[in-house]
Short mmCIF file of C-alpha atoms in Angstrom, two decimals:
data_model
loop_
_atom_site.label_atom_id
_atom_site.label_comp_id
_atom_site.label_asym_id
_atom_site.label_seq_id
_atom_site.Cartn_x
_atom_site.Cartn_y
_atom_site.Cartn_z
CA UNK A 151 -1.26 25.11 25.75
CA UNK A 152 1.42 27.89 25.02
CA UNK A 153 2.42 25.56 22.16
CA UNK A 154 -0.63 25.59 20.27
CA UNK A 155 -1.16 29.17 21.04
CA UNK A 156 1.97 29.32 19.36
CA UNK A 157 1.49 27.23 16.45
CA UNK A 158 -1.74 28.78 15.57
CA UNK A 159 0.58 32.19 15.18
CA UNK A 160 2.76 30.63 12.97
CA UNK A 161 0.15 29.26 10.95
CA UNK A 162 -2.32 32.45 10.65
CA UNK A 163 1.12 33.60 8.78
CA UNK A 164 -0.72 34.72 5.09
CA UNK A 165 2.55 32.56 4.09
CA UNK A 166 1.44 30.16 5.63
CA UNK A 167 -1.92 29.68 4.55
CA UNK A 168 -0.78 30.82 1.05
CA UNK A 169 1.28 27.49 0.84
CA UNK A 170 -1.25 25.61 2.51
CA UNK A 171 -4.08 26.37 0.19
CA UNK A 172 -1.73 25.84 -2.42
CA UNK A 173 -0.61 22.78 -1.34
CA UNK A 174 -4.19 21.26 -1.07
CA UNK A 175 -4.80 22.77 -4.65
CA UNK A 176 -1.42 20.67 -5.99
CA UNK A 177 -2.47 17.74 -3.88
CA UNK A 178 -6.00 17.13 -5.65
CA UNK A 179 -4.60 17.52 -8.80
CA UNK A 180 -1.55 15.57 -8.61
CA UNK A 181 -3.90 12.81 -6.52
CA UNK A 182 -6.11 12.32 -9.36
CA UNK A 183 -3.84 12.09 -12.13
CA UNK A 184 -2.83 8.25 -12.65
CA UNK A 185 0.86 8.09 -12.47
CA UNK A 186 1.43 10.34 -9.88
CA UNK A 187 1.17 10.62 -6.33
CA UNK A 188 2.17 12.27 -3.09
CA UNK A 189 5.58 10.93 -2.84
CA UNK A 190 6.32 11.65 -6.59
CA UNK A 191 5.28 15.37 -5.79
CA UNK A 192 6.88 15.91 -2.44
CA UNK A 193 9.66 14.52 -3.76
CA UNK A 194 10.26 17.08 -6.43
CA UNK A 195 9.33 19.96 -4.88
CA UNK A 196 11.30 20.13 -1.81
CA UNK A 197 14.61 21.47 -3.46
CA UNK A 198 11.71 23.69 -4.47
CA UNK A 199 11.25 25.18 -1.50
CA UNK A 200 14.82 26.16 -0.23
CA UNK A 201 14.09 29.62 -0.99
CA UNK A 202 10.59 29.38 0.70
CA UNK A 203 9.75 30.91 4.13
CA UNK A 204 9.87 27.61 6.64
CA UNK A 205 5.97 28.42 7.01
CA UNK A 206 5.26 29.01 3.38
CA UNK A 207 7.52 25.90 2.83
CA UNK A 208 5.76 23.31 5.36
CA UNK A 209 2.11 24.58 4.78
CA UNK A 210 3.27 23.45 0.80
CA UNK A 211 3.87 20.06 1.93
CA UNK A 212 1.38 18.97 4.68
CA UNK A 213 -1.80 20.27 1.63
CA UNK A 214 -0.30 18.16 -0.75
CA UNK A 215 0.00 15.09 1.93
CA UNK A 216 -3.39 15.48 2.78
CA UNK A 217 -5.34 16.13 -0.40
CA UNK A 218 -3.59 13.90 -2.55
CA UNK A 219 -4.98 10.84 -0.97
CA UNK A 220 -8.44 12.46 -1.30
CA UNK A 221 -7.94 13.14 -5.31
CA UNK A 222 -6.45 9.86 -5.40
CA UNK A 223 -10.55 8.79 -5.49
CA UNK A 224 -11.72 11.04 -8.98
CA UNK A 225 -10.08 8.85 -11.39
CA UNK A 226 -10.41 5.34 -9.18
CA UNK A 227 -14.62 6.03 -9.48
CA UNK A 228 -14.88 7.76 -12.58
CA UNK A 229 -12.54 5.59 -14.80
CA UNK A 230 -12.08 2.73 -12.20
CA UNK A 231 -8.08 3.82 -12.70
CA UNK A 232 -6.53 4.79 -8.72
CA UNK A 233 -5.03 7.84 -9.24
CA UNK A 234 -2.64 6.93 -6.11
CA UNK A 235 -2.20 3.33 -4.90
CA UNK A 236 -4.29 4.40 -1.56
CA UNK A 237 -7.87 4.78 -3.96
CA UNK A 238 -7.08 1.55 -5.62
CA UNK A 239 -9.89 -0.68 -2.82
CA UNK A 240 -12.35 2.73 -3.35
CA UNK A 241 -13.07 1.17 -7.45
CA UNK A 242 -14.74 -1.54 -5.96
CA UNK A 243 -17.88 0.60 -5.53
CA UNK A 244 -17.30 3.46 -6.43
CA UNK A 245 -16.65 2.80 -10.27
CA UNK A 246 -20.11 0.85 -10.10
CA UNK A 247 -21.77 3.32 -8.47
CA UNK A 248 -20.54 5.87 -11.32
CA UNK A 249 -21.74 2.98 -14.11
CA UNK A 250 -25.07 3.31 -12.69
CA UNK A 251 -24.94 7.19 -13.31
CA UNK A 252 -24.53 7.85 -9.45
CA UNK A 253 -21.01 9.81 -9.72
CA UNK A 254 -21.50 12.66 -7.62
CA UNK A 255 -22.69 10.57 -5.08
CA UNK A 256 -20.23 8.36 -4.96
CA UNK A 257 -17.60 11.34 -5.23
CA UNK A 258 -19.58 12.95 -2.56
CA UNK A 259 -19.39 10.06 -0.26
CA UNK A 260 -15.43 9.81 -0.92
CA UNK A 261 -15.22 13.39 0.02
CA UNK A 262 -16.95 13.17 3.08
CA UNK A 263 -15.38 9.87 3.96
CA UNK A 264 -11.72 11.64 3.42
CA UNK A 265 -12.46 14.71 5.50
CA UNK A 266 -13.72 13.07 8.18
CA UNK A 267 -10.57 10.44 8.33
CA UNK A 268 -8.06 13.31 7.89
CA UNK A 269 -9.59 15.21 10.85
CA UNK A 270 -9.04 12.66 13.14
CA UNK A 271 -6.10 11.54 12.44
CA UNK A 272 -5.24 15.71 12.90
CA UNK A 273 -6.56 15.24 16.70
CA UNK A 274 -4.59 12.01 17.00
CA UNK A 275 -1.47 13.87 16.22
CA UNK A 276 -2.36 16.89 18.29
CA UNK A 277 -2.70 14.87 21.32
CA UNK A 278 -0.36 11.69 20.79
CA UNK A 279 2.64 13.46 19.22
CA UNK A 280 3.85 16.01 22.49
CA UNK A 281 2.95 13.30 24.52
CA UNK A 282 5.87 10.76 23.17
CA UNK A 283 8.20 13.82 22.76
CA UNK A 284 8.28 14.35 26.49
CA UNK A 285 8.76 10.08 26.97
CA UNK A 286 11.39 10.79 24.29
CA UNK A 287 13.43 12.97 26.31
CA UNK A 288 14.24 10.20 28.43
CA UNK A 289 15.76 8.28 26.03
CA UNK A 290 19.49 7.29 25.55
CA UNK A 291 21.51 5.65 23.30
CA UNK A 292 20.73 2.15 24.27
CA UNK A 293 16.62 2.92 23.72
CA UNK A 294 17.49 4.65 20.47
CA UNK A 295 19.09 1.70 18.95
CA UNK A 296 16.06 0.04 20.21
CA UNK A 297 13.12 2.28 18.63
CA UNK A 298 15.36 1.46 15.07
CA UNK A 299 14.77 -2.36 15.97
CA UNK A 300 11.42 -1.87 16.62
CA UNK A 301 10.86 0.42 13.51
CA UNK A 302 12.54 -2.28 11.04
CA UNK A 303 10.74 -4.91 13.29
CA UNK A 304 7.55 -3.92 12.32
CA UNK A 305 8.29 -3.85 8.73
CA UNK A 306 8.65 -7.54 9.23
CA UNK A 307 5.66 -8.45 11.35
CA UNK A 308 3.18 -6.32 9.05
CA UNK A 309 4.58 -7.75 5.83
CA UNK A 310 1.98 -10.73 5.11
CA UNK A 311 2.99 -12.88 2.34
CA UNK A 312 5.46 -10.19 1.27
CA UNK A 313 7.88 -11.26 4.38
CA UNK A 314 10.92 -12.08 1.82
CA UNK A 315 10.44 -9.20 -0.13
CA UNK A 316 10.76 -6.93 2.76
CA UNK A 317 13.62 -8.17 4.66
CA UNK A 318 15.29 -8.23 0.84
CA UNK A 319 14.22 -4.46 0.57
CA UNK A 320 15.69 -3.73 4.14
CA UNK A 321 18.43 -5.61 3.51
CA UNK A 322 19.47 -3.19 0.33
CA UNK A 323 18.62 -0.22 2.88
CA UNK A 324 21.17 -0.91 5.39
CA UNK A 325 23.90 -1.43 2.85
CA UNK A 326 23.08 2.10 1.47
CA UNK A 327 23.21 3.33 5.05
CA UNK A 328 26.30 2.04 5.66
CA UNK A 329 27.91 4.66 2.60
CA UNK A 330 30.17 7.17 3.48
CA UNK A 331 32.84 7.83 6.60
CA UNK A 332 32.62 5.26 9.60
CA UNK A 333 31.48 6.55 12.95
CA UNK A 334 33.60 4.34 14.47
CA UNK A 335 36.93 4.02 12.74
CA UNK A 336 36.19 7.35 10.70
CA UNK A 337 37.56 4.99 7.59
CA UNK A 338 35.65 5.72 4.26
CA UNK A 339 33.20 2.88 3.08
CA UNK A 340 31.62 1.82 -0.18
CA UNK A 341 32.46 5.74 -1.58
CA UNK A 342 34.44 3.80 -4.78
CA UNK A 343 36.67 7.13 -4.51
CA UNK A 344 34.01 9.39 -4.94
CA UNK A 345 34.46 12.31 -1.98
CA UNK A 346 30.59 13.42 -2.91
CA UNK A 347 29.83 9.98 -0.83
CA UNK A 348 31.81 10.39 2.06
CA UNK A 349 29.04 12.26 3.92
CA UNK A 350 26.66 9.21 2.63
CA UNK A 351 23.87 9.32 0.21
CA UNK A 352 22.12 12.53 -0.03
CA UNK A 353 18.29 11.77 0.92
CA UNK A 354 16.31 14.05 -1.56
CA UNK A 355 18.13 13.31 -3.99
CA UNK A 356 17.16 9.16 -3.48
CA UNK A 357 13.90 10.05 -3.07
CA UNK A 358 13.93 12.00 -5.93
CA UNK A 359 15.11 9.24 -8.01
CA UNK A 360 12.66 6.64 -6.35
CA UNK A 361 9.53 8.19 -6.74
CA UNK A 362 10.00 11.02 -9.60
CA UNK A 363 12.57 9.02 -11.83
CA UNK A 364 10.81 5.90 -11.27
CA UNK A 365 7.24 7.22 -12.25
CA UNK A 366 8.75 8.76 -15.93
CA UNK A 367 9.85 5.41 -16.54
CA UNK A 368 6.86 3.52 -15.45
CA UNK A 369 4.83 6.60 -17.94
CA UNK A 370 7.00 5.61 -20.72
CA UNK A 371 7.08 2.21 -20.40
CA UNK A 372 3.03 2.69 -20.49
CA UNK A 373 3.01 5.31 -23.63
CA UNK A 374 5.03 2.27 -25.27
CA UNK A 375 1.77 0.00 -24.52
CA UNK A 376 -0.76 1.88 -25.86
CA UNK A 377 0.65 4.91 -27.23
CA UNK A 378 -3.07 6.43 -28.28
CA UNK A 379 -4.88 5.62 -25.38
CA UNK A 380 -8.22 6.01 -27.06
CA UNK A 381 -9.78 4.01 -24.38
CA UNK A 382 -8.87 5.96 -21.49
CA UNK A 383 -9.52 9.26 -23.55
CA UNK A 384 -12.68 8.31 -24.26
CA UNK A 385 -13.77 7.13 -21.03
CA UNK A 386 -13.05 10.17 -19.75
CA UNK A 387 -15.62 11.90 -22.09
CA UNK A 388 -18.51 9.14 -21.35
CA UNK A 389 -17.96 8.69 -17.00
CA UNK A 390 -17.02 12.80 -16.82
CA UNK A 391 -19.71 14.70 -18.00
CA UNK A 392 -21.77 16.73 -15.92
CA UNK A 393 -20.39 15.70 -12.96
CA UNK A 394 -22.02 17.38 -9.94
CA UNK A 395 -20.68 16.40 -6.05
CA UNK A 396 -23.66 15.24 -3.77
CA UNK A 397 -22.22 15.29 -0.17
CA UNK A 398 -24.11 12.59 1.94
CA UNK A 399 -27.33 13.98 3.27
CA UNK A 400 -27.88 13.25 6.97
CA UNK A 401 -29.71 9.81 6.97
CA UNK A 402 -26.67 8.78 4.83
CA UNK A 403 -24.48 10.09 7.42
CA UNK A 404 -25.98 8.42 10.49
CA UNK A 405 -25.66 5.53 8.45
CA UNK A 406 -22.34 5.86 7.70
CA UNK A 407 -20.82 7.17 10.65
CA UNK A 408 -20.12 4.03 12.76
CA UNK A 409 -18.11 3.06 9.52
CA UNK A 410 -16.10 6.26 9.33
CA UNK A 411 -15.35 5.85 13.58
CA UNK A 412 -14.22 2.15 12.50
CA UNK A 413 -12.14 2.95 9.53
CA UNK A 414 -10.54 5.87 11.04
CA UNK A 415 -9.31 4.46 13.97
CA UNK A 416 -8.15 1.69 11.72
CA UNK A 417 -6.18 4.09 9.32
CA UNK A 418 -4.98 5.51 12.55
CA UNK A 419 -3.50 3.10 14.56
CA UNK A 420 -1.84 1.24 11.24
CA UNK A 421 -0.43 5.27 10.32
CA UNK A 422 1.55 5.10 13.88
CA UNK A 423 3.61 1.71 13.13
CA UNK A 424 6.52 2.69 11.45
CA UNK A 425 6.85 1.22 8.13
CA UNK A 426 2.76 -0.22 7.58
CA UNK A 427 1.57 1.77 5.14
CA UNK A 428 -1.55 2.87 3.31
CA UNK A 429 -2.45 0.20 1.30
CA UNK A 430 -2.09 -2.19 4.86
CA UNK A 431 -4.89 0.15 6.07
CA UNK A 432 -7.52 0.31 3.12
CA UNK A 433 -7.65 -3.33 2.83
CA UNK A 434 -8.36 -3.34 6.54
CA UNK A 435 -10.93 -1.31 6.53
CA UNK A 436 -12.71 -2.61 4.04
CA UNK A 437 -12.75 -5.89 4.83
CA UNK A 438 -13.71 -5.21 8.78
CA UNK A 439 -16.62 -2.81 6.59
CA UNK A 440 -17.85 -6.09 5.14
CA UNK A 441 -18.05 -8.20 8.39
CA UNK A 442 -20.00 -5.32 10.04
CA UNK A 443 -22.39 -5.30 7.24
CA UNK A 444 -22.80 -8.62 5.86
CA UNK A 445 -25.85 -8.09 4.36
CA UNK A 446 -25.23 -5.79 1.65
CA UNK A 447 -23.16 -7.44 -1.63
CA UNK A 448 -19.85 -5.17 -1.65
CA UNK A 449 -18.69 -4.39 -4.91
CA UNK A 450 -21.55 -3.76 -6.72
CA UNK A 451 -22.07 0.06 -5.64
CA UNK A 452 -22.66 0.10 -1.89
CA UNK A 453 -21.71 3.29 0.42
CA UNK A 454 -20.10 1.76 2.51
CA UNK A 455 -17.55 0.38 0.10
CA UNK A 456 -16.53 3.97 -0.35
CA UNK A 457 -16.17 5.27 2.62
CA UNK A 458 -14.64 2.38 4.18
CA UNK A 459 -11.29 2.82 2.84
CA UNK A 460 -11.51 6.88 2.18
CA UNK A 461 -11.68 7.06 5.75
CA UNK A 462 -8.77 4.86 6.35
CA UNK A 463 -5.94 6.02 3.99
CA UNK A 464 -6.92 9.86 4.83
CA UNK A 465 -6.79 8.50 8.81
CA UNK A 466 -3.36 7.49 8.16
CA UNK A 467 -2.11 10.61 6.75
CA UNK A 468 -1.55 12.75 10.04
CA UNK A 469 -0.96 9.30 12.25
CA UNK A 470 2.19 8.21 10.58
CA UNK A 471 3.44 11.90 11.29
CA UNK A 472 2.93 10.94 15.19
CA UNK A 473 6.87 8.54 15.18
CA UNK A 474 8.57 11.07 12.86
CA UNK A 475 7.73 14.33 15.11
CA UNK A 476 8.09 13.10 18.34
CA UNK A 477 10.54 10.40 18.14
CA UNK A 478 12.28 11.33 14.74
CA UNK A 479 11.38 7.83 12.96
CA UNK A 480 9.48 8.50 9.64
CA UNK A 481 6.15 5.96 10.16
CA UNK A 482 6.63 5.93 6.10
CA UNK A 483 7.78 6.62 2.99
CA UNK A 484 5.71 9.96 2.34
CA UNK A 485 6.73 11.16 5.92
CA UNK A 486 9.98 10.34 5.27
CA UNK A 487 10.25 13.29 2.76
CA UNK A 488 9.37 15.55 5.46
CA UNK A 489 11.71 14.65 7.29
CA UNK A 490 14.07 16.13 4.64
CA UNK A 491 12.17 18.91 3.98
CA UNK A 492 12.29 19.86 8.22
CA UNK A 493 16.56 19.01 7.91
CA UNK A 494 16.38 21.67 4.56
CA UNK A 495 14.33 24.13 6.93
CA UNK A 496 16.84 23.55 9.52
CA UNK A 497 14.82 21.75 11.78
CA UNK A 498 15.27 18.48 13.81
CA UNK A 499 12.51 15.59 14.34
CA UNK A 500 12.17 14.35 17.33
CA UNK A 501 11.50 15.87 21.25
CA UNK A 502 13.92 18.63 20.14
CA UNK A 503 11.66 19.89 17.67
CA UNK A 504 8.81 20.68 20.81
CA UNK A 505 11.58 21.68 22.80
CA UNK A 506 13.50 24.02 20.65
CA UNK A 507 10.54 25.17 17.86
CA UNK A 508 7.38 24.74 19.32
CA UNK A 509 6.14 26.98 17.53
CA UNK A 510 6.75 25.25 14.21
CA UNK A 511 6.05 21.76 15.85
CA UNK A 512 2.19 22.49 16.79
CA UNK A 513 2.25 24.75 13.38
CA UNK A 514 2.76 21.47 11.14
CA UNK A 515 -0.01 19.64 13.64
CA UNK A 516 -2.42 21.96 13.30
CA UNK A 517 -1.88 22.81 9.64
CA UNK A 518 -2.82 19.11 9.16
CA UNK A 519 -6.01 19.69 10.70
CA UNK A 520 -6.54 23.36 9.01
CA UNK A 521 -5.81 21.42 5.43
CA UNK A 522 -8.08 18.94 5.99
CA UNK A 523 -10.98 21.06 6.68
CA UNK A 524 -10.58 23.19 3.86
CA UNK A 525 -9.87 20.19 1.64
CA UNK A 526 -13.84 19.14 2.10
CA UNK A 527 -14.86 22.58 -0.31
CA UNK A 528 -11.58 22.84 -2.38
CA UNK A 529 -12.73 19.01 -3.71
CA UNK A 530 -15.96 20.16 -4.79
CA UNK A 531 -15.03 22.30 -6.24
CA UNK A 532 -12.59 20.86 -8.42
CA UNK A 533 -14.76 17.95 -9.05
CA UNK A 534 -16.84 20.06 -10.56
CA UNK A 535 -15.34 22.20 -12.38
CA UNK A 536 -11.84 21.30 -12.98
CA UNK A 537 -11.44 17.34 -13.20
CA UNK A 538 -12.10 17.08 -16.71
CA UNK A 539 -9.33 19.39 -17.99
CA UNK A 540 -6.29 17.98 -15.31
CA UNK A 541 -7.52 13.88 -16.37
CA UNK A 542 -7.09 14.76 -20.14
CA UNK A 543 -3.49 15.80 -19.87
CA UNK A 544 -1.24 14.28 -21.78
CA UNK A 545 1.26 11.44 -20.72
CA UNK A 546 3.71 13.23 -22.93
CA UNK A 547 3.73 16.45 -21.56
CA UNK A 548 3.10 15.31 -17.80
CA UNK A 549 6.09 13.35 -18.00
CA UNK A 550 8.45 15.99 -19.55
CA UNK A 551 7.32 18.15 -16.15
CA UNK A 552 8.36 15.54 -13.78
CA UNK A 553 11.29 15.06 -15.38
CA UNK A 554 12.43 18.38 -15.56
CA UNK A 555 11.36 18.90 -11.88
CA UNK A 556 13.27 15.94 -10.75
CA UNK A 557 17.03 16.70 -12.51
CA UNK A 558 16.39 20.32 -11.21
CA UNK A 559 15.54 19.35 -7.84
CA UNK A 560 18.38 16.85 -7.21
CA UNK A 561 20.90 19.54 -8.53
CA UNK A 562 19.62 22.36 -5.83
CA UNK A 563 20.48 19.77 -3.35
CA UNK A 564 23.89 21.14 -3.32
CA UNK A 565 24.31 22.34 -6.59
CA UNK A 566 26.23 19.37 -7.08
CA UNK A 567 26.07 17.22 -10.77
CA UNK A 568 26.83 14.10 -9.00
CA UNK A 569 23.42 13.88 -7.47
CA UNK A 570 21.96 13.56 -10.71
CA UNK A 571 23.65 10.35 -10.76
CA UNK A 572 22.18 9.26 -7.48
CA UNK A 573 18.72 9.93 -8.62
CA UNK A 574 19.01 8.50 -12.01
CA UNK A 575 20.57 5.32 -9.82
CA UNK A 576 17.63 4.98 -7.65
CA UNK A 577 15.27 6.03 -10.32
CA UNK A 578 16.11 2.24 -11.84
CA UNK A 579 16.41 0.75 -8.39
CA UNK A 580 12.68 1.96 -7.84
CA UNK A 581 11.61 0.68 -11.21
CA UNK A 582 13.39 -2.53 -11.05
CA UNK A 583 11.39 -2.84 -7.56
CA UNK A 584 8.07 -2.01 -8.32
CA UNK A 585 8.60 -4.68 -11.81
CA UNK A 586 9.34 -7.61 -9.04
CA UNK A 587 6.57 -5.95 -7.08
CA UNK A 588 9.28 -5.54 -3.99
CA UNK A 589 7.99 -2.38 -1.60
CA UNK A 590 10.01 0.29 -1.44
CA UNK A 591 9.11 1.77 2.25
CA UNK A 592 11.08 -0.72 4.00
CA UNK A 593 13.90 0.46 2.02
CA UNK A 594 13.73 4.14 2.54
CA UNK A 595 12.87 2.99 6.46
CA UNK A 596 15.85 0.93 6.35
CA UNK A 597 18.39 3.74 4.50
CA UNK A 598 17.71 6.14 7.23
CA UNK A 599 17.54 3.97 10.38
CA UNK A 600 20.81 2.02 9.31
CA UNK A 601 22.75 5.13 10.91
CA UNK A 602 20.83 6.05 13.48
CA UNK A 603 21.32 2.01 14.47
CA UNK A 604 25.04 2.38 14.19
CA UNK A 605 25.60 4.96 16.19
CA UNK A 606 23.87 4.17 18.87
CA UNK A 607 24.80 0.40 19.17
CA UNK A 608 28.34 2.53 18.89
CA UNK A 609 27.45 4.88 22.14
CA UNK A 610 25.59 2.45 23.89
CA UNK A 611 28.78 -0.17 23.90
CA UNK A 612 31.03 2.72 24.85
CA UNK A 613 28.53 3.47 27.92
CA UNK A 614 28.04 0.12 28.60
CA UNK A 615 31.84 -1.60 28.38
CA UNK A 616 30.64 -3.87 26.03
CA UNK A 617 27.80 -5.12 28.00
CA UNK A 618 24.72 -6.61 25.93
CA UNK A 619 22.53 -6.25 29.50
CA UNK A 620 21.85 -2.32 28.64
CA UNK A 621 19.29 -3.12 26.60
CA UNK A 622 17.44 -5.41 29.14
CA UNK A 623 18.24 -3.74 32.48
CA UNK A 624 16.94 0.30 31.21
CA UNK A 625 13.23 -0.78 31.06
CA UNK A 626 12.53 1.43 28.01
CA UNK A 627 14.62 -0.41 25.96
CA UNK A 628 13.57 -3.58 27.39
CA UNK A 629 10.20 -2.62 26.73
CA UNK A 630 11.31 -1.56 22.68
CA UNK A 631 13.02 -4.99 22.65
CA UNK A 632 9.78 -7.00 23.76
CA UNK A 633 7.35 -4.68 21.19
CA UNK A 634 10.37 -5.69 18.69
CA UNK A 635 10.12 -9.81 19.41
CA UNK A 636 5.84 -9.65 19.39
CA UNK A 637 6.46 -8.23 15.97
CA UNK A 638 9.19 -10.65 14.63
CA UNK A 639 7.37 -13.94 16.25
CA UNK A 640 3.69 -12.55 14.64
CA UNK A 641 4.69 -14.25 11.19
CA UNK A 642 6.15 -16.81 12.24
CA UNK A 643 2.91 -17.81 14.43
CA UNK A 644 0.67 -17.08 11.34
CA UNK A 645 2.82 -19.60 9.42
CA UNK A 646 3.06 -22.10 12.07
CA UNK A 647 -1.22 -22.14 12.29
CA UNK A 648 -1.50 -22.30 8.58
CA UNK A 649 1.05 -24.91 8.27
CA UNK A 650 -1.23 -27.06 11.35
CA UNK A 651 -4.38 -25.92 9.41
CA UNK A 652 -3.26 -27.37 6.12
#
């Protein structure tokens, strides 16, 4: 309770509230712009937070993360162009409803479901993170090694049909994690004579490249394919005149409550699992909503078809911070950006965050709760008055702004021009991955967990005199090992069942 009061005191500081409010507004705007999302925005803004007070910087990023998932539903419903990948499924029923002249009602359904899902995930974060952090104090090198193995095994277990591509992305990430000085021998590896690589690849320029530069390259490609984009502009004019958001009434809220609860539960579970991500959550929630209401014709403008994915994608937001804050393992690519932001502010994730700086730990958690509460009125105001102007922004101007922020941000990390080279390099890698539909999250997760695995493996072997039994004789390590085996076995069992069925 004392930690909550400390966090509340930090959150009530004027700078923290300004950052949270500003971040929520920015999140709504970037979420509604096709081609931008929370990851890109946070990647280019993290270096800007260097000179900010920690409370303001963290409030800004929390607001962006919460609101961008909700903002992505705006163009998805009105234009059938998802503002973010997490709003893809929202278009299935949102756009047909808008075509029927119910765009205000559709936006109201999306906003209310997003708020419900976001608040539930913030509550999960509030109660689960401190508990896991206390358990993590019992962790030694063997447990942390197996935790990293579990993080990557969940990527395999949740890969589905993209198993090979996920493994490939993780392999590339592990190679990048080996760049720098070896913790065991002290020798340089894969540095190619560059002193700047002795400490490894800097996380922030890498993330800026993967998200920011990749988005610019894709924008340029889109401009070349469709320079005038007349259809897009006509669609904006046609579908976005005199839209007034209508929130669900009491009867509709009662009808949708079971779907909100079910989808939020799915989103929270998926969010806690490292590497799973929003895409899996929204498709699972939509599928379960169809099973729950078989009498409805989904895809024709059904309210449940909007409520399910929107509640699920916002439920992933705060719950994805659970493993990061309590264990130091990012839940997805966006939460890994928080890892960089907290490091910049001198904060260390994991159990030490709650032990050494409980005010900041609980400020982050309560910030997610408050951001989701203020998101409701801000979303309504934004959709009613501002979204038209934002949707009409020229892509050329937008790409120029993003490029300027990317270059400035990468250089500002350590005032090193070499970071710009890293940014460009990973920009082309991200663009190539997107072209071949290879997910980036496994690459980011593996590059972060790779060094954690290596150092804890070395310490474990020193502690156990080279005996592998240390991983099974310690209860926590053995439990994590069993979970890892279960996640790895899941796709193999599915493949065997599919063969038998065939």
